[in-house]
Coordinates of C-alpha atoms and ligand atoms in Angstrom, one line a residue:
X14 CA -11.9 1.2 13.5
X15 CA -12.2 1.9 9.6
X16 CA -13.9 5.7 9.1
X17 CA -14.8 5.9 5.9
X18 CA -15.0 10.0 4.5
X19 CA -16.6 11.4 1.4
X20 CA -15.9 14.6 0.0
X21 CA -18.7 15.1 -3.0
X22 CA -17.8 17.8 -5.5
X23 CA -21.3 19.1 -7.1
X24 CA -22.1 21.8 -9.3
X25 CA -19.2 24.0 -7.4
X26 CA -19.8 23.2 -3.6
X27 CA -18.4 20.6 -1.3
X28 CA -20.2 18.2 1.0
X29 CA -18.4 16.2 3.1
X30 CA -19.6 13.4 5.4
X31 CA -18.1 10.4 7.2
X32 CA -19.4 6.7 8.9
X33 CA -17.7 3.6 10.3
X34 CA -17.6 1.1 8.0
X35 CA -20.0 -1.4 9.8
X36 CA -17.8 -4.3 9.9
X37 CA -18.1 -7.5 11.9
X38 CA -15.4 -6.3 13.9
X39 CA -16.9 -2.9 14.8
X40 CA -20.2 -4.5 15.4
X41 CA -18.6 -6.6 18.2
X42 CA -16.4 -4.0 19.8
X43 CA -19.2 -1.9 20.1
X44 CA -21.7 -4.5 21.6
X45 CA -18.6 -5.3 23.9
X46 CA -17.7 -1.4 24.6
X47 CA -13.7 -2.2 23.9
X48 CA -12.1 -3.9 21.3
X49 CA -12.6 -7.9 21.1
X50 CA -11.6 -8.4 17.8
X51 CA -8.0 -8.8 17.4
X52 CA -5.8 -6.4 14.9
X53 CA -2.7 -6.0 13.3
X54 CA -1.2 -4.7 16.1
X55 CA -3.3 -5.0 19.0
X56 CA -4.7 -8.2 20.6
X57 CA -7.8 -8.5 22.1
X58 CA -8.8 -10.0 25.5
X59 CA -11.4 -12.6 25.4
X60 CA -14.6 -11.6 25.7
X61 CA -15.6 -11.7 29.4
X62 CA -19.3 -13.0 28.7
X63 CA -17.8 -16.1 27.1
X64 CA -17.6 -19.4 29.2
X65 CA -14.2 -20.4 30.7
X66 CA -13.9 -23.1 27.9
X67 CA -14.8 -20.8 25.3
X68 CA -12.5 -18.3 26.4
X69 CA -9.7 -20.8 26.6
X70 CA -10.1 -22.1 23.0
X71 CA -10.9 -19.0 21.1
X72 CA -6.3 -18.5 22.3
X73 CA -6.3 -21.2 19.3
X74 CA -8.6 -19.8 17.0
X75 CA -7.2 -18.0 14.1
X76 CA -9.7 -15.6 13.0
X77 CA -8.9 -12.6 11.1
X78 CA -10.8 -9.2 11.2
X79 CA -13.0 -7.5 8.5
X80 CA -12.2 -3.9 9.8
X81 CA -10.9 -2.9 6.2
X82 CA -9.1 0.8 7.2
X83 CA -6.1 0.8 4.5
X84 CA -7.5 1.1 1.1
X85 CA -10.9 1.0 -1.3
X86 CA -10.4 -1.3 -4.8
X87 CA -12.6 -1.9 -7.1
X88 CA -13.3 -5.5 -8.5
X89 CA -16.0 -5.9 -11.6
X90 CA -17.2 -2.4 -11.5
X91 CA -17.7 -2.3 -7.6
X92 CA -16.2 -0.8 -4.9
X93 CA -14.5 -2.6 -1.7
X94 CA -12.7 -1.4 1.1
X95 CA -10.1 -3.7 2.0
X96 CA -7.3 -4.4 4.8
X97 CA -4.6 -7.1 4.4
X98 CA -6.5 -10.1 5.7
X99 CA -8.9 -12.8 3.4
X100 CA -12.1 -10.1 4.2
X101 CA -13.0 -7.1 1.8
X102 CA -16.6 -5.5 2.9
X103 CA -18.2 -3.8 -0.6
X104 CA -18.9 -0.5 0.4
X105 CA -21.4 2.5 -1.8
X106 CA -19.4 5.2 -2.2
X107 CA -22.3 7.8 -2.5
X108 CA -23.8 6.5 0.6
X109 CA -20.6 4.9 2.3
X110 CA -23.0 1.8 3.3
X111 CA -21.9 -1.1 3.9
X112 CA -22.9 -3.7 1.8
X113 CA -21.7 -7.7 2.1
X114 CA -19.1 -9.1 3.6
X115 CA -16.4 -10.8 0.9
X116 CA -14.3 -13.9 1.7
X117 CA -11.8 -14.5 -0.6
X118 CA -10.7 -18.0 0.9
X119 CA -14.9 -18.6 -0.6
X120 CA -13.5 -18.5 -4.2
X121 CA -9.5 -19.1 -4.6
X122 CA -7.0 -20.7 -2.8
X123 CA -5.3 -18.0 -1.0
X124 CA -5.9 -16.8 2.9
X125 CA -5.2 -13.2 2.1
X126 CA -4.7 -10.1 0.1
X127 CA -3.2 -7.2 -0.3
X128 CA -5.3 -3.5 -0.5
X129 CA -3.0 -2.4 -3.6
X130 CA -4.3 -4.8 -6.6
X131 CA -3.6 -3.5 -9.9
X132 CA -5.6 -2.2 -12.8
X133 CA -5.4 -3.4 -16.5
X134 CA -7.1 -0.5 -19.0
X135 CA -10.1 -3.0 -19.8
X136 CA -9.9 -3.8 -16.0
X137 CA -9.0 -6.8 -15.4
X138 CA -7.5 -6.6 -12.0
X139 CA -4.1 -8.4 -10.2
X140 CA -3.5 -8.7 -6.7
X141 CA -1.6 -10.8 -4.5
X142 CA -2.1 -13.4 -1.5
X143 CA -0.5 -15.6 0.5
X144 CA -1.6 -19.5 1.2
X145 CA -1.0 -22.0 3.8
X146 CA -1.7 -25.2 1.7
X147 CA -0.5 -28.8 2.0
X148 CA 2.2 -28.5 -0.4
X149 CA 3.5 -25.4 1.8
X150 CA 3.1 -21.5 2.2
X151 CA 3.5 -19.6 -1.3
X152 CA 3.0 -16.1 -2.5
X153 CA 0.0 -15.9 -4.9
X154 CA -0.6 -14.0 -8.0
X155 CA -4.5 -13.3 -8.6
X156 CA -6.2 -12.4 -11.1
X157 CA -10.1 -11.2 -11.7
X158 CA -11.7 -10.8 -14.5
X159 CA -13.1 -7.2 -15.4
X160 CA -16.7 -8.2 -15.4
X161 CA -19.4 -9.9 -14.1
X162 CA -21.1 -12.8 -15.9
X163 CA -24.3 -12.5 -13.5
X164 CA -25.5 -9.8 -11.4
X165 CA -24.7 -10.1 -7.8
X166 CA -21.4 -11.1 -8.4
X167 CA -18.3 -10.5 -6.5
X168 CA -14.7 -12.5 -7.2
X169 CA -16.4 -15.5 -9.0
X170 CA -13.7 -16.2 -11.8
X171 CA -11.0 -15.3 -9.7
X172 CA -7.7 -17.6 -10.4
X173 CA -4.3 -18.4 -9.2
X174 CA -1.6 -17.2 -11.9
X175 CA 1.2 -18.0 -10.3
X176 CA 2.4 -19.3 -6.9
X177 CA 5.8 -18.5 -5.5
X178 CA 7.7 -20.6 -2.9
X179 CA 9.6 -18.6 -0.4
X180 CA 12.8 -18.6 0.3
X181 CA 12.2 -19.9 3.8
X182 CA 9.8 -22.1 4.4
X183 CA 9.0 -20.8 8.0
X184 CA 9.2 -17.5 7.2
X185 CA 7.7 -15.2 4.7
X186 CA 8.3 -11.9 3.7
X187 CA 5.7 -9.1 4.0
X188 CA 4.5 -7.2 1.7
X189 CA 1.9 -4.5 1.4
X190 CA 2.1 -4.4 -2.6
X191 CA 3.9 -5.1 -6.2
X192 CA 4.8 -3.7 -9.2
X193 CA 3.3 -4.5 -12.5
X194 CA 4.1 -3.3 -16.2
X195 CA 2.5 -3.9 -19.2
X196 CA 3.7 -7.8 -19.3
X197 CA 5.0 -8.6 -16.2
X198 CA 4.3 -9.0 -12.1
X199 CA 7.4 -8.0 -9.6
X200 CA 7.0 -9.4 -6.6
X201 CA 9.8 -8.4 -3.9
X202 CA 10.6 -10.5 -1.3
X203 CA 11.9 -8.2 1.4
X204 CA 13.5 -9.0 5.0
X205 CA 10.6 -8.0 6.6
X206 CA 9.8 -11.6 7.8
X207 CA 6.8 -13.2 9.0
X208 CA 7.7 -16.0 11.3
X209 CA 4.4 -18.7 10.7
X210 CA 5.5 -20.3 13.8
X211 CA 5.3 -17.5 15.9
X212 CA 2.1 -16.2 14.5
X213 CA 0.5 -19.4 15.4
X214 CA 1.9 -18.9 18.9
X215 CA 0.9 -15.3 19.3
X216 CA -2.5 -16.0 20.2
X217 CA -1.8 -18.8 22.9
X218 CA 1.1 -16.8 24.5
X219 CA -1.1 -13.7 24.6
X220 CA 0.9 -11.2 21.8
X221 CA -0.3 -9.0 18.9
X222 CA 0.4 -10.6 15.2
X223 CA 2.9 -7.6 15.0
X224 CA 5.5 -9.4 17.1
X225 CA 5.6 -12.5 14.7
X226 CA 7.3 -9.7 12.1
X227 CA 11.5 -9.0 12.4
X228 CA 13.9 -6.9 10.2
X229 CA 16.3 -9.7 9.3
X230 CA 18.9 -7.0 7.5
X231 CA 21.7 -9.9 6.7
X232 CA 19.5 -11.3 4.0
X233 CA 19.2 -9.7 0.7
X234 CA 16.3 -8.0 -0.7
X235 CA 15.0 -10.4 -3.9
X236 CA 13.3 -9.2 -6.9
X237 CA 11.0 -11.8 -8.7
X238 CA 9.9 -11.5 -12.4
X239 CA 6.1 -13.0 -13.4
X240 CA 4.7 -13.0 -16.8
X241 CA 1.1 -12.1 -15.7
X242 CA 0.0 -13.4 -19.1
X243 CA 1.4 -16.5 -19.0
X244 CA 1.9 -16.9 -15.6
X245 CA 5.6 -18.2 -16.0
X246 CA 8.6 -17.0 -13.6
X247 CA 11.4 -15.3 -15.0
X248 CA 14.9 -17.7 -15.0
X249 CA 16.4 -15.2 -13.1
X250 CA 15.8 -13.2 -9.6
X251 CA 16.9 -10.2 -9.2
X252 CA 19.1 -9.0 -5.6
X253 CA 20.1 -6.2 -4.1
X254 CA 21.3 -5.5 -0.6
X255 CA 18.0 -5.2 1.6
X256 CA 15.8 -2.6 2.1
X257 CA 11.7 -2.7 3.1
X258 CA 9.1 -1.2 0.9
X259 CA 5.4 -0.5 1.4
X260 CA 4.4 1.5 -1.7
X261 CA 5.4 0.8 -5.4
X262 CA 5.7 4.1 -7.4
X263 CA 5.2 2.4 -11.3
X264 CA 7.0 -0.4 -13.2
X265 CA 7.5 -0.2 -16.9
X266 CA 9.1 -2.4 -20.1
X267 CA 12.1 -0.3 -22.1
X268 CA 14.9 -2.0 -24.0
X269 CA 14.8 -5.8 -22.8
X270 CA 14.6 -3.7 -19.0
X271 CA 11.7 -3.8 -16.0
X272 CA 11.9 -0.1 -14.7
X273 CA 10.9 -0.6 -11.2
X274 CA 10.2 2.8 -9.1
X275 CA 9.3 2.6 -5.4
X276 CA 10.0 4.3 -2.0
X277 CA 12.4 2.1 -0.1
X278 CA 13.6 2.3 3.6
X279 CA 17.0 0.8 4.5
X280 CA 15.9 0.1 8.4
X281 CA 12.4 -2.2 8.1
X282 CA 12.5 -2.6 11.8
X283 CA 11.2 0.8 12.8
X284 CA 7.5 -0.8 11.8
X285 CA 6.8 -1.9 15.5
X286 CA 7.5 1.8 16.9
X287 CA 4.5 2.7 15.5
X288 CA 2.4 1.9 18.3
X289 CA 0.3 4.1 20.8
X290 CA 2.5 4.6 23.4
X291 CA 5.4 6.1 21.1
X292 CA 2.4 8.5 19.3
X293 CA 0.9 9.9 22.4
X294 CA 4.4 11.0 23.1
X295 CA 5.2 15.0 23.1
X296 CA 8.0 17.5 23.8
X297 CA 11.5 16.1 24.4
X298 CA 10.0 12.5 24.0
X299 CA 8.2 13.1 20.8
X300 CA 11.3 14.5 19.3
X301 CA 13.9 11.0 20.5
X302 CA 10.7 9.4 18.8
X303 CA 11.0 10.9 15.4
X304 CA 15.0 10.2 15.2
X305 CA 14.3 6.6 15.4
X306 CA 11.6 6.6 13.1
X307 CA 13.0 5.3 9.5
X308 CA 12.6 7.9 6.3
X309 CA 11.8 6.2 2.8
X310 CA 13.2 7.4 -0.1
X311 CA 11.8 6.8 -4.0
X312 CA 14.6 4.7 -5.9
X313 CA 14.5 2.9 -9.3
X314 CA 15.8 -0.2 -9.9
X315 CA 16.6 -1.8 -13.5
X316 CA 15.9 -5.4 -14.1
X317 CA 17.5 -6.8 -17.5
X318 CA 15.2 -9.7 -18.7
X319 CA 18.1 -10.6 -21.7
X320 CA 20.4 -12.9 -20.5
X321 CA 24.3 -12.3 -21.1
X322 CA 25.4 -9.5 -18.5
X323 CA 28.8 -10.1 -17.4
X324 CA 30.0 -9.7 -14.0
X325 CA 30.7 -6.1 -13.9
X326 CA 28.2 -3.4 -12.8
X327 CA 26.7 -2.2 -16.2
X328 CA 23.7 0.4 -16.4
X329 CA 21.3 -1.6 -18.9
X330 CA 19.8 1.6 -19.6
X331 CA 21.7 4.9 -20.7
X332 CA 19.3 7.4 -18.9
X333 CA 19.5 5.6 -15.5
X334 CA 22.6 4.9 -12.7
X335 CA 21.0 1.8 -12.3
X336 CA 23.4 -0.8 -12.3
X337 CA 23.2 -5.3 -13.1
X338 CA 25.8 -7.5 -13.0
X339 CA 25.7 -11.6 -13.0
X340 CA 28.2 -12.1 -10.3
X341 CA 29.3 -15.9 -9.5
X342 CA 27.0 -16.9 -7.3
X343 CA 24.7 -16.8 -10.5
X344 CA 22.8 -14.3 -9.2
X345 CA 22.3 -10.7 -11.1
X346 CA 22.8 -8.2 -8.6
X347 CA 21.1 -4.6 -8.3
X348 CA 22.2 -1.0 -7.4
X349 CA 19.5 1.4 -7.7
X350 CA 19.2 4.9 -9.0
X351 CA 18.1 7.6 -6.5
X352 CA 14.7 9.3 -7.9
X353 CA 14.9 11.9 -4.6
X354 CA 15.7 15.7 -5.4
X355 CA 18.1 16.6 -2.4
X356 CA 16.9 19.7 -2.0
X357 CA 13.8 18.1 -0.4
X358 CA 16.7 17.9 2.4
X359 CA 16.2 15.3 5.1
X360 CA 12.5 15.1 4.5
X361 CA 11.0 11.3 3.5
X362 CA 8.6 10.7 0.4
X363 CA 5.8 8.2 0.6
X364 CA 2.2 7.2 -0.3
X365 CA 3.3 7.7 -4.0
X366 CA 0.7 8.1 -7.0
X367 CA 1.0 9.0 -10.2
X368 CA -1.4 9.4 -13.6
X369 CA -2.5 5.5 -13.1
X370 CA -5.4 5.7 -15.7
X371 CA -3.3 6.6 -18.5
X372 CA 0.4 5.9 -17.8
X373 CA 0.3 2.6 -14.8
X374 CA 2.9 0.2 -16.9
X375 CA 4.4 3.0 -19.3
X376 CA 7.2 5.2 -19.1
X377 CA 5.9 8.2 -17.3
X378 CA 7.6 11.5 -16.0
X379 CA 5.8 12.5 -13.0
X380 CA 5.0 11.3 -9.5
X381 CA 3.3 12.4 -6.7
X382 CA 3.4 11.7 -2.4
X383 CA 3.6 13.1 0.9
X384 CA 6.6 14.4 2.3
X385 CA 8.4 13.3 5.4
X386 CA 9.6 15.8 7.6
X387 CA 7.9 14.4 10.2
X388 CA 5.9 11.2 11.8
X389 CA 3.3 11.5 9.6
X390 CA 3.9 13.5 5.6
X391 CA 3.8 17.1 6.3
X392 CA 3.8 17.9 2.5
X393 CA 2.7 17.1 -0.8
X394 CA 5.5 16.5 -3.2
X395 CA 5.7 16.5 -7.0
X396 CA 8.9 15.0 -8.5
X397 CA 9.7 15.1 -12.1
X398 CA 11.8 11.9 -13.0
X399 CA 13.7 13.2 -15.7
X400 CA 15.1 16.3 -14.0
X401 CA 14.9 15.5 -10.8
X402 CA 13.1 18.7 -9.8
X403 CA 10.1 18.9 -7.3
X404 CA 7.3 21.2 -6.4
X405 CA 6.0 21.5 -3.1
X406 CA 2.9 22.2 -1.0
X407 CA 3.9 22.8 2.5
X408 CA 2.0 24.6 5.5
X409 CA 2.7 24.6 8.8
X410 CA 0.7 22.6 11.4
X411 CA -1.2 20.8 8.6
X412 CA -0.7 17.3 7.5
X413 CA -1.8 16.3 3.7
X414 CA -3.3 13.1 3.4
X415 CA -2.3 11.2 0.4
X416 CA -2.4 13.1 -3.0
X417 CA -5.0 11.4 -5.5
X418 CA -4.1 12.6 -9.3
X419 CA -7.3 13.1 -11.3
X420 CA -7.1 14.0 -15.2
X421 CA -8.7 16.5 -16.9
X422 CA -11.4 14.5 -19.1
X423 CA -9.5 16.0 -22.0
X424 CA -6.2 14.9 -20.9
X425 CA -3.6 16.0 -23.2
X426 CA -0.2 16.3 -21.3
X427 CA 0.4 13.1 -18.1
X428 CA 0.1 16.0 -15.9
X429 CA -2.5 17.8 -17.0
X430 CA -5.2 17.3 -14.1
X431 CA -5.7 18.0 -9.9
X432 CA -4.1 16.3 -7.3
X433 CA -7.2 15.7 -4.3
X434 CA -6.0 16.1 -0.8
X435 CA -7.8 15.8 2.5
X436 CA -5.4 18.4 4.9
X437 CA -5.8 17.7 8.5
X438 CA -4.6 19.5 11.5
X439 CA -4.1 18.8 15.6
X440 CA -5.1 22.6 16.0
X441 CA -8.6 23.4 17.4
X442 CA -8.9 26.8 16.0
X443 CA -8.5 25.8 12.7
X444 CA -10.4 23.6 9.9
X445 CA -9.4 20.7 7.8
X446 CA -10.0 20.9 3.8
X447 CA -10.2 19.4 1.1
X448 CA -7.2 21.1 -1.2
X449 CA -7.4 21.1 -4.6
X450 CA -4.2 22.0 -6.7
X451 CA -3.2 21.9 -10.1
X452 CA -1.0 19.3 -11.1
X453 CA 1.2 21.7 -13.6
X454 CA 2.7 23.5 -11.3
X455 CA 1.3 22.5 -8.1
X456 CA -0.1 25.7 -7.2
X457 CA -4.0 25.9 -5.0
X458 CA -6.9 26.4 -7.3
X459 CA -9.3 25.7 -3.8
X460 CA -9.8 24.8 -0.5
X461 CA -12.9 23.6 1.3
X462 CA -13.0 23.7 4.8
X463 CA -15.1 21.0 6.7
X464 CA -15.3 22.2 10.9
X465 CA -15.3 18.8 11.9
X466 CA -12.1 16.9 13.3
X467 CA -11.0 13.9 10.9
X468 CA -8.1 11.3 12.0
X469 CA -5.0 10.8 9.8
X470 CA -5.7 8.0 7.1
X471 CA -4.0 5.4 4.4
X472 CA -5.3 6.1 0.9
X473 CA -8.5 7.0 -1.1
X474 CA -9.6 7.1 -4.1
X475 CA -11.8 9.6 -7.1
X476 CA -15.0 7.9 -7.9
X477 CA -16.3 9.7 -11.3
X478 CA -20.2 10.4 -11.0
X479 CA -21.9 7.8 -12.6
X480 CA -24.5 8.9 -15.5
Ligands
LIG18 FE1 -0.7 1.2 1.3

C-alpha cells in the first residue's frame, strides 16, 4: 500500500515522518485484514463476507484501485499522489493527509492516466490517458489548465488535445510516460502490449492485469510527433527497432530536430519477474535472478520534423550519432546515440531527472538517476551530455532512492543546486538518511539519519515552503 514520507528541512534540522495514504483500497484491505482490492500485479480473492452472487459477479467487474504508490503531481497549485489508473487522491504535503478522492473519467474522456504529466513554466500541465470509447481505444493527450477559476477545484477544464489510434486495435502499448519540448508531445508506442481482450478475461479466469502485458520484440518501436498547441499529428512517425522505456530523460527543439533523451531497455519482457517470489530470493538464487533482470541504458534519439531526407542514414544534427533515413517503406527510420559513459561498466541508469524548472524542453547538459548495478539503483549518477563524463555517489549496502535536483534560488549555472536523496539500507545496525549533495560536483554537503526502517520507493518530489 502507498506510504507516503516527508523529510521537512527547517531552520537547519531534519524531521522526518511517514503515513499510508488512506485510500479506498487501503481502507478495505485493512477492514478485511489482506488485500481485496485488486493491483497491478496482484489479484485479490473476493471478499469472503460477500454473498455467493456477489462474489460471482464482482469476476466481471472492472474496478480499478486508488492506492496511488508511483508518483505525487501537482494540478492548479495542489498536490496529488497518483498511480496509473483513472484515481488520483489530493494529498497535504505538510501533513501527508489525505484529502478527496479524484476521478478523472468525472471530467474527460479518458479511463486513465499516467503519474509523469508535464509542466509548462506558467503551469499549465500535459498528461496522457488511454480510452475505451465507441469509436475504439486511443491514446489521449490532456491538458489542464494552470489555475483554478473557483476554489475547490480539481481537473475542471481539463481537455482532450489529441487522440491517437493504435496500431492494433486489440492491443495497446504501455507506457508509463512521454516526452515534451517546448512545442511538441512524443508519444512512443512501444512493444510492451496490453492485450484488451485478455485484461477483460483476467478477472473471470482468476489472473493479475500483469499477465494481459507481452514483450512482442518483432514489432518496431514507433515514435509519434504532437503539436501540443495545436493539437495536430506530425505527417510522419518516427521507428526504430524496439526497445521498452519507463522514464523520459528531456526532449528539446534544435535545427528543424526533436532531441529525445530517455533510458531504454532492449528486453521489455523482464517486467513480470519483478514479483514476490523472485525478490524474496537470496544467495545462489538471488544472483540467477539478477542476470535475467534487463539493464536500461539513457539513449537520444533525433527526430527531423523537415521533410526531404533521403534514404541513407544521415545525422540531422552535427553534435549527435543520431541517425534518420526515409527508407521505402515511407517510413523515417531511427538509430540512436548512446548518452551512457562506459566507464559506469555494466551498471544500468534509471529514474532520470534533471533541472525541470529551468531547462524541461531546452537544450540542457546535465542529468541525473540511480545506477544499476543491482535489482534496485545502488548509486546516484550524474552524466554530463556533452562529454559524456559522470560523477558518482556510491556506498556499499545502501540503495539511493531517486535523486530530486533542487536549484539554488539564485540559480545561475543548470547545475548549480542539491540533488535530495532518501538512502535506504536492508542492514539493522545501520540508519537510512536523507543525503544531500551538491550538484557541481556531486560531493555530500549532509546526511540526516532517521532510525526508522523505510521500504524502497518510485519518485518524490521538493515542495518549496509556502509564505
Ligand atoms: Fe515512474
Amino acid at each position: 500500500m502507498a506510504l507516503m514520507h516527508n523529510f521537512k528541512i527547517e531552520n537547519g534540522s531534519v524531521t522526518y515522518m511517514s503515513k499510508f495514504l488512506q485510500s479506498e483500497s487501503y481502507t478495505e484491505n485493512k477492514r478485511a485484514n489482506r488485500i481485496v482490492v485488486s493491483e497491478f500485479g496482484t489479484l485479490a480473492m473476493p471478499d469472503p463476507c460477500q454473498s455467493m452472487y456477489d462474489r460471482f459477479m464482482s469476476k466481471f467487474k472492472l474496478t480499478s484501485t486508488d492506492n496511488c504508490s508511483v508518483n505525487y503531481v501537482l494540478y492548479k497549485g495542489d498536490y496529488y499522489v497518483s498511480t496509473e489508473t483513472n484515481f488520483m487522491r489530493r494529498v497535504a504535503p505538510e501533513t501527508l493527509d489525505t484529502l478527496e478522492k479524484v476521478d478523472w473519467t468525472k471530467f474527460i474522456a479518458v479511463n486513465s492516466a499516467t503519474a509523469h504529466p508535464h509542466y509548462d513554466p506558467d503551469g499549465t500541465v500535459y498528461n496522457m490517458g488511454n480510452s475505451f470509447g465507441k469509436e475504439g481505444t486511443r491514446y489521449n493527450i490532456i491538458r489542464v489548465p494552470p489555475q483554478k477559476s473557483s476554489a475547490g477545484e480539481t481537473l475542471e477544464g481539463a481537455q482532450v488535445v489529441c487522440s491517437i489510434e493504435p496500431a492494433e486495435k486489440i492491443k495497446l502499448a504501455y507506457y508509463h510516460s512521454f516526452g515534451m519540448s517546448e512545442n511538441y508531445v512524443v508519444f512512443v508506442e512501444q512493444p510492451v502490449k496490453i492485450n484488451l481482450l485478455k485484461l477483460f478475461l483476467c478477472r473471470i479466469q482468476g489472473k493479475a492485469l500483469l499477465n494481459s502485458i507481452s514483450w512482442d520484440p518483432e514489432l518496431n518501436t514507433v515514435f509519434h510527433v504532437i503539436n501540443k498547441h495545436t493539437g495536430k499529428k506530425h505527417s510522419a512517425t518516427f521507428h526504430t527497432k524496439a526497445f521498452a522505456t519507463f522514464h523520459q530523460i528531456n526532449a528539446f527543439e534544435d535545427q528543424g530536430c526533436i532531441v529525445l533523451d530517455l533510458c531504454c531497455m532492449d528486453d521489455g519482457g523482464a517486467l513480470d519477474l519483478f514479483n514476490l517470489p523472485n525478490l524474496r530470493k537470496s544467495g545462489k538464487e538471488l544472483n540467477e535472478f539478477r542476470k535475467q533482470v534487463a539493464k536500461s541504458y539513457p539513449r537520444r534519439f533525433v527526430l527531423p520534423l523537415d521533410s526531404g531526407i533521403k534514404d541513407v542514414a544521415t545525422q540531422p544534427l552535427s553534435y549527435s550519432s543520431a541517425t534518420a533515413a526515409m527508407k521505402g517503406d515511407g517510413k523515417i527510420w531511427c538509430t540512436y546515440e548512446n548518452l551512457y559513459d562506459h566507464t559506469l561498466g555494466s551498471s544500468g541508469f534509471e529514474f532520470p531527472q534533471i533541472n525541470y524548472a529551468k531547462y524541461n524542453g531546452k537544450k540542457y547538459r546535465y542529468f541525473y538517476g540511480c545506477g544499476f548495478q543491482d535489482i534496485i539503483g545502488d548509486s546516484l549518477v550524474k552524466m554530463d551530455v556533452e562529454t559524456k563524463q559522470a560523477k558518482i555517489w556510491k556506498e556499499d549496502g545502501y540503495f539511493p532512492s531517486e535523486p530530486i535536483f533542487v536549484p539554488y534560488p539564485d540559480i545561475v549555472g543548470e547545475d548549480d543546486g542539491v540533488i535530495l536523496s532518501a538512502v535506504i539500507t536492508p542492514d539493522q545496525n545501520k540508519n537510512i538518511f536523507l543525503l544531500i549533495l551538491d550538484a557541481k560536483d556531486f560531493t555530500e554537503l549532509a546526511r540526516a539519519e532517521v532510525p526508522v526502517e523505510i521500504p524502497y520507493g518510485f519518485h518524490g518530489v521538493f515542495v518549496p515552503q509556502r509564505t
